[in-house]
Coordinates of C-alpha atoms in Angstrom, one line a residue:
M1 CA 6.8 23.9 30.8
E2 CA 6.1 25.0 27.4
V3 CA 4.3 28.2 28.9
F4 CA 7.0 29.0 31.0
C5 CA 8.8 28.8 27.3
S6 CA 7.4 31.3 26.0
L7 CA 6.5 34.0 28.1
S8 CA 8.6 37.0 28.4
W9 CA 10.1 37.9 31.4
T10 CA 8.2 41.8 32.4
H11 CA 6.2 42.8 35.6
S12 CA 3.4 42.9 32.8
I13 CA 3.0 38.8 33.0
S14 CA 0.6 39.2 36.5
P15 CA 1.1 41.4 39.4
R16 CA 0.4 38.0 41.3
L17 CA 3.6 36.0 40.2
H18 CA 6.8 37.5 42.3
I19 CA 9.7 37.6 39.1
P20 CA 13.0 38.8 40.0
H21 CA 14.6 41.2 38.5
S22 CA 17.3 39.5 37.2
F23 CA 18.7 36.0 37.1
S24 CA 22.4 34.9 37.2
V25 CA 24.3 33.9 34.3
V26 CA 23.9 29.8 35.8
E27 CA 19.9 30.5 36.5
T28 CA 19.4 32.0 33.0
N29 CA 21.9 28.9 31.3
R30 CA 19.9 26.5 33.2
F31 CA 16.9 27.7 32.4
R32 CA 17.5 28.2 28.6
V33 CA 18.4 24.9 28.6
I34 CA 15.3 23.2 30.1
C35 CA 12.8 24.8 28.0
S36 CA 15.5 23.4 25.0
A37 CA 14.9 19.7 26.1
A38 CA 11.4 20.2 26.3
Q39 CA 10.8 22.0 23.2
S40 CA 12.8 19.2 21.3
Q41 CA 11.3 16.2 23.2
K42 CA 8.1 18.1 21.8
A43 CA 8.9 18.3 18.5
N44 CA 9.9 14.3 17.9
Q45 CA 7.6 13.7 19.7
M46 CA 4.9 11.2 17.0
T47 CA 1.7 10.7 17.4
V48 CA 1.6 6.9 15.6
S49 CA -2.1 4.6 15.0
V50 CA -1.3 1.2 15.2
T51 CA -3.1 -2.2 13.9
G52 CA -2.2 -5.8 14.8
A53 CA -1.1 -4.0 17.8
T54 CA -2.2 -7.2 20.3
G55 CA 0.1 -9.3 18.4
F56 CA 3.0 -11.2 18.9
I57 CA 5.3 -7.8 17.4
G58 CA 2.6 -5.0 17.4
T59 CA 2.8 -5.4 21.8
R60 CA 6.0 -5.3 21.7
L61 CA 6.3 -2.3 19.5
V62 CA 3.6 -0.2 21.3
Q63 CA 5.3 -0.8 24.4
R64 CA 8.5 0.8 23.4
L65 CA 6.6 4.2 21.5
H66 CA 4.9 4.7 25.0
A67 CA 8.5 3.9 26.8
D68 CA 9.7 6.6 24.4
N69 CA 6.8 9.1 25.6
H70 CA 5.4 9.2 21.6
N71 CA 1.2 9.2 21.3
V72 CA -0.1 5.8 20.8
C73 CA -3.5 4.8 19.0
V74 CA -4.3 1.0 19.0
L75 CA -7.0 0.4 16.1
T76 CA -8.4 -3.1 17.5
R77 CA -11.3 -5.4 16.5
S78 CA -12.0 -6.0 20.3
K79 CA -11.1 -3.4 22.8
S80 CA -11.5 -5.6 25.8
K81 CA -8.6 -7.3 24.5
A82 CA -6.0 -4.6 23.9
E83 CA -7.6 -3.4 27.4
T84 CA -6.7 -6.5 29.1
I85 CA -3.1 -6.2 27.3
F86 CA -2.7 -2.7 27.8
P87 CA -3.8 -1.6 31.5
V88 CA -4.9 2.2 31.4
K89 CA -2.3 1.8 35.2
N90 CA 0.7 0.7 32.8
F91 CA -0.2 2.4 29.6
P92 CA -1.2 5.9 30.8
G93 CA -2.7 7.8 27.7
I94 CA -3.2 5.1 25.0
V95 CA -6.3 5.2 23.3
I96 CA -7.6 1.6 22.5
A97 CA -10.1 2.7 19.2
E98 CA -12.4 -0.1 17.5
E99 CA -13.3 -0.1 14.2
A100 CA -16.1 2.9 14.1
G101 CA -12.8 5.0 16.1
W102 CA -10.2 4.5 13.6
K103 CA -11.1 7.5 10.9
D104 CA -10.3 10.1 14.3
C105 CA -7.7 8.7 15.4
I106 CA -5.5 7.7 11.7
E107 CA -6.5 11.7 11.1
G108 CA -4.5 13.1 14.1
S109 CA -1.0 10.7 14.0
N110 CA 2.0 11.5 12.5
A111 CA 2.0 7.9 11.0
V112 CA 0.5 4.1 10.8
V113 CA 1.9 0.8 11.5
N114 CA -0.2 -1.6 9.8
L115 CA 0.6 -5.7 11.1
A116 CA -2.9 -6.5 11.2
G117 CA -3.3 -10.3 10.2
M118 CA -4.9 -13.8 10.9
P119 CA -1.4 -16.2 11.9
I120 CA -0.2 -17.9 9.3
S121 CA 1.4 -20.5 11.9
T122 CA -1.7 -22.8 12.7
R123 CA -3.8 -25.3 10.8
W124 CA -4.7 -24.2 7.4
S125 CA -8.4 -25.7 6.1
P126 CA -9.9 -23.9 3.1
E127 CA -11.6 -21.7 5.3
I128 CA -8.5 -20.4 7.2
K129 CA -6.4 -20.2 3.9
K130 CA -9.6 -17.6 2.9
E131 CA -9.3 -15.4 6.3
I132 CA -5.7 -15.7 5.9
K133 CA -5.6 -13.9 3.3
E134 CA -8.7 -11.5 3.8
S135 CA -7.7 -10.5 7.1
R136 CA -4.6 -9.1 5.9
I137 CA -6.2 -7.4 3.0
R138 CA -9.4 -5.8 4.7
V139 CA -7.6 -4.3 7.2
T140 CA -4.6 -3.0 5.1
S141 CA -7.4 -1.4 2.7
K142 CA -9.3 0.0 5.0
V143 CA -6.1 2.1 6.8
V144 CA -5.3 3.5 3.3
D145 CA -8.9 4.0 2.5
L146 CA -8.7 6.1 5.5
I147 CA -5.5 7.9 5.3
N148 CA -6.2 8.9 1.6
S149 CA -9.5 10.3 2.7
S150 CA -7.7 12.2 5.7
P151 CA -7.5 16.1 4.3
Q152 CA -4.2 17.6 3.9
G153 CA -3.3 18.9 7.2
V154 CA -4.4 16.0 9.2
R155 CA -3.5 13.3 7.3
P156 CA -0.4 11.0 8.1
T157 CA 3.0 10.8 6.3
V158 CA 4.1 7.6 6.8
L159 CA 2.2 4.4 6.5
V160 CA 4.3 1.1 7.2
S161 CA 3.2 -2.1 6.1
A162 CA 3.8 -5.2 7.4
T163 CA 4.3 -8.3 4.4
A164 CA 6.2 -11.0 4.8
V165 CA 8.7 -13.1 3.1
G166 CA 6.7 -15.8 1.4
Y167 CA 6.0 -13.2 -1.0
Y168 CA 9.4 -14.8 -2.6
G169 CA 8.2 -18.6 -3.1
T170 CA 10.4 -21.1 -1.4
S171 CA 13.3 -22.3 -2.5
E172 CA 16.7 -24.7 -1.6
T173 CA 19.1 -22.7 -3.8
Q174 CA 18.2 -19.3 -4.8
V175 CA 19.0 -16.2 -2.6
F176 CA 16.7 -13.4 -2.3
N177 CA 17.2 -9.5 -2.0
E178 CA 14.2 -7.1 -2.0
N179 CA 14.7 -6.8 -5.9
S180 CA 14.0 -10.8 -6.5
P181 CA 10.5 -11.7 -7.9
S182 CA 7.9 -13.2 -6.1
G183 CA 7.0 -16.9 -6.0
N184 CA 4.4 -18.2 -7.3
D185 CA 2.6 -20.5 -4.3
Y186 CA 0.0 -19.5 -1.8
L187 CA 2.0 -17.3 0.9
A188 CA 3.6 -15.4 -2.5
E189 CA -0.6 -14.8 -4.1
V190 CA -1.1 -13.5 -0.4
C191 CA 1.9 -11.5 -0.2
R192 CA 1.5 -9.6 -3.4
E193 CA -2.1 -8.6 -2.8
W194 CA -1.6 -7.5 0.3
E195 CA 1.7 -5.3 -1.0
G196 CA -0.6 -4.2 -3.9
T197 CA -3.2 -2.8 -1.5
A198 CA -0.5 -0.8 0.6
L199 CA 1.2 0.2 -2.2
K200 CA -2.6 2.1 -2.9
V201 CA -1.6 5.1 -0.2
D202 CA -1.3 8.3 -2.2
K203 CA 2.3 9.0 -3.3
D204 CA 2.5 11.4 -1.0
V205 CA 2.4 8.8 2.0
R206 CA 5.7 7.3 2.2
L207 CA 5.3 4.0 2.3
A208 CA 8.1 1.3 3.7
L209 CA 7.0 -2.4 3.3
I210 CA 8.3 -4.5 5.6
R211 CA 8.9 -9.1 4.3
I212 CA 9.2 -10.0 7.9
G213 CA 10.6 -13.2 8.4
V214 CA 10.3 -15.8 11.1
V215 CA 9.9 -13.7 14.7
L216 CA 11.8 -15.4 17.2
G217 CA 11.2 -14.2 20.8
K218 CA 10.0 -15.1 24.0
D219 CA 6.3 -15.8 25.0
G220 CA 5.3 -16.2 20.4
G221 CA 6.0 -17.2 17.7
A222 CA 7.7 -19.6 15.7
L223 CA 10.0 -20.6 18.9
A224 CA 7.1 -21.2 20.8
K225 CA 5.3 -24.2 18.6
M226 CA 8.8 -25.1 17.3
I227 CA 10.1 -26.2 21.2
P228 CA 7.2 -29.0 22.3
L229 CA 8.1 -30.7 19.2
F230 CA 11.8 -30.3 19.3
M231 CA 11.5 -31.7 23.0
M232 CA 9.2 -34.5 22.0
F233 CA 12.0 -36.1 19.4
A234 CA 15.0 -35.1 21.3
G235 CA 15.6 -31.8 19.2
G236 CA 16.5 -33.2 16.1
P237 CA 16.2 -30.7 13.0
L238 CA 12.0 -30.5 11.5
G239 CA 11.7 -32.7 8.0
S240 CA 14.7 -32.3 6.1
G241 CA 16.6 -29.7 7.5
Q242 CA 18.6 -28.6 4.3
Q243 CA 15.4 -26.1 4.1
W244 CA 16.7 -22.3 4.9
F245 CA 14.6 -20.6 7.8
S246 CA 14.7 -16.9 7.5
W247 CA 14.5 -15.3 11.0
I248 CA 14.9 -12.0 12.6
H249 CA 14.9 -11.7 16.6
L250 CA 12.0 -9.4 17.6
D251 CA 13.9 -7.5 19.3
D252 CA 15.8 -6.5 15.5
I253 CA 12.1 -6.2 14.0
V254 CA 10.5 -4.0 16.6
N255 CA 13.8 -1.7 16.4
L256 CA 13.7 -1.0 12.2
I257 CA 9.6 -0.6 12.3
Y258 CA 10.2 2.2 14.4
E259 CA 13.2 3.1 12.2
A260 CA 10.8 3.3 9.3
L261 CA 8.9 5.9 11.4
S262 CA 11.1 8.6 11.4
N263 CA 13.5 7.9 9.2
P264 CA 13.2 9.6 5.6
S265 CA 15.6 6.7 3.9
Y266 CA 13.3 4.1 5.0
K267 CA 11.0 3.4 2.1
G268 CA 9.6 0.8 -0.2
V269 CA 10.3 -2.6 0.0
I270 CA 12.7 -3.9 3.2
N271 CA 13.4 -7.1 4.2
G272 CA 12.7 -8.0 8.1
T273 CA 15.7 -10.4 8.5
A274 CA 18.5 -10.9 10.5
P275 CA 21.6 -10.9 8.0
N276 CA 22.8 -14.2 8.9
P277 CA 20.2 -16.9 7.5
I278 CA 20.8 -20.6 8.4
R279 CA 19.7 -24.0 6.8
L280 CA 17.2 -25.5 9.6
S281 CA 19.2 -28.3 10.9
E282 CA 21.8 -25.7 12.5
M283 CA 18.7 -24.0 13.6
C284 CA 17.9 -27.4 15.6
N285 CA 21.6 -27.6 16.0
Q286 CA 21.9 -24.4 18.5
L287 CA 18.5 -24.2 20.0
G288 CA 19.3 -28.1 21.6
N289 CA 22.7 -26.4 22.2
V290 CA 21.1 -23.7 24.4
L291 CA 18.5 -25.7 25.6
G292 CA 20.5 -28.8 26.8
R293 CA 19.1 -31.7 24.4
P294 CA 21.0 -33.7 22.0
S295 CA 20.1 -32.3 18.5
W296 CA 20.1 -36.4 16.6
L297 CA 16.9 -37.4 16.2
P298 CA 15.1 -35.3 12.9
V299 CA 10.5 -34.5 13.8
P300 CA 9.4 -35.7 10.5
D301 CA 7.4 -34.3 8.3
F302 CA 4.2 -36.4 9.0
A303 CA 4.4 -34.7 13.2
L304 CA 4.8 -31.1 11.6
K305 CA 1.4 -32.1 9.1
A306 CA -0.2 -33.4 12.3
V307 CA -0.2 -29.8 14.4
L308 CA 0.1 -27.6 10.9
G309 CA -1.9 -29.2 8.2
E310 CA -0.5 -27.5 5.2
G311 CA 0.0 -24.8 7.3
A312 CA 3.7 -26.6 8.0
S313 CA 4.7 -25.7 4.3
V314 CA 6.5 -22.5 6.6
V315 CA 8.7 -24.7 8.2
L316 CA 8.9 -27.4 5.9
E317 CA 9.4 -25.2 2.3
G318 CA 11.9 -22.2 3.3
Q319 CA 14.0 -19.0 1.8
K320 CA 17.1 -17.4 2.3
V321 CA 16.5 -14.5 2.3
V322 CA 18.9 -11.2 2.8
P323 CA 18.3 -7.9 4.4
A324 CA 20.1 -5.9 1.7
K325 CA 18.0 -2.5 1.9
A326 CA 18.6 -2.7 5.6
K327 CA 22.1 -3.2 5.9
E328 CA 22.5 -0.5 3.0
L329 CA 21.0 2.1 5.6
G330 CA 23.3 0.9 8.2
F331 CA 20.5 -0.3 10.4
P332 CA 22.6 -1.7 12.8
F333 CA 21.2 -5.3 14.3
K334 CA 21.2 -6.2 17.3
Y335 CA 21.4 -10.2 17.0
P336 CA 23.2 -11.4 13.6
Y337 CA 23.6 -14.5 14.7
V338 CA 20.5 -17.2 15.9
K339 CA 23.0 -18.6 18.2
D340 CA 23.0 -15.3 20.1
A341 CA 19.5 -14.6 19.6
L342 CA 18.3 -17.9 21.1
K343 CA 20.7 -17.6 24.3
S344 CA 18.9 -13.9 24.8
I345 CA 15.7 -15.4 24.3
L346 CA 16.1 -19.0 26.0
S347 CA 18.3 -18.2 28.4

């Protein structure tokens, strides 16, 4: 299509081609529309490199980018795992690169999305805590170094880098927006260093730091861990139930990252949470309603700690985070209320 659009319609193109002497007005206009659409699609097409592409959010983001005909490079440490998640028959054209190939991918990309990091909803030990932090710093540092060392003509112009609402610490009374100070616990420290590493990217690269809340979706994330406990204890609140639960539906966090790739207004820190955070007791009531289970017997702290160890603090100690920047930017949340989010996931 591109070739046809650039041809001038004369007999000199090729003696073997039969070119009509004239088009009707309708044919000419149709031809112009087809060419214009093809050129427009090409102009809007992005090449995006993604770390953490095989994770809960990353998998859905890659699927969305591929469905919209963007070029995707999956930056991974395990090619075999990535090939299982993105088989070539379903994802033709996707490039899967292990670390040695990250440089070439990044240099050919318009944008990079950095989602890599060991999951935090796991049982913490000193070794695990070290890896939770180092996995995030290591990959972010590598990505930033590769972007900064890319020649000007092929350097990505956008970096969308994940961080987390753990940045703010925990509180049952405070409300946190993007301008709130950082907390002083372990996860706040992880997030500060994670963001600080991303901030080393060259100033001519637009940086969006997405502080992600608890992501709710099918087949993964916090909900997959919560539901078995919830069912075991007849659906009561986790711990006291008074802690805040700043959540976001998987579709909304993917849409927010997607928008940040192409919209120049999306820069700096953006909270990736739904506009209506809730107390965990209400979350459990809504979950009980959707699952058709009573919500009366609390899940005791010790049960969570038995499963998650120190990592239970992610659920037992929350924070009320509001997406002030996303609302200011006019981001359209598909699931602003947890009731609708849970229905869409569990129905």
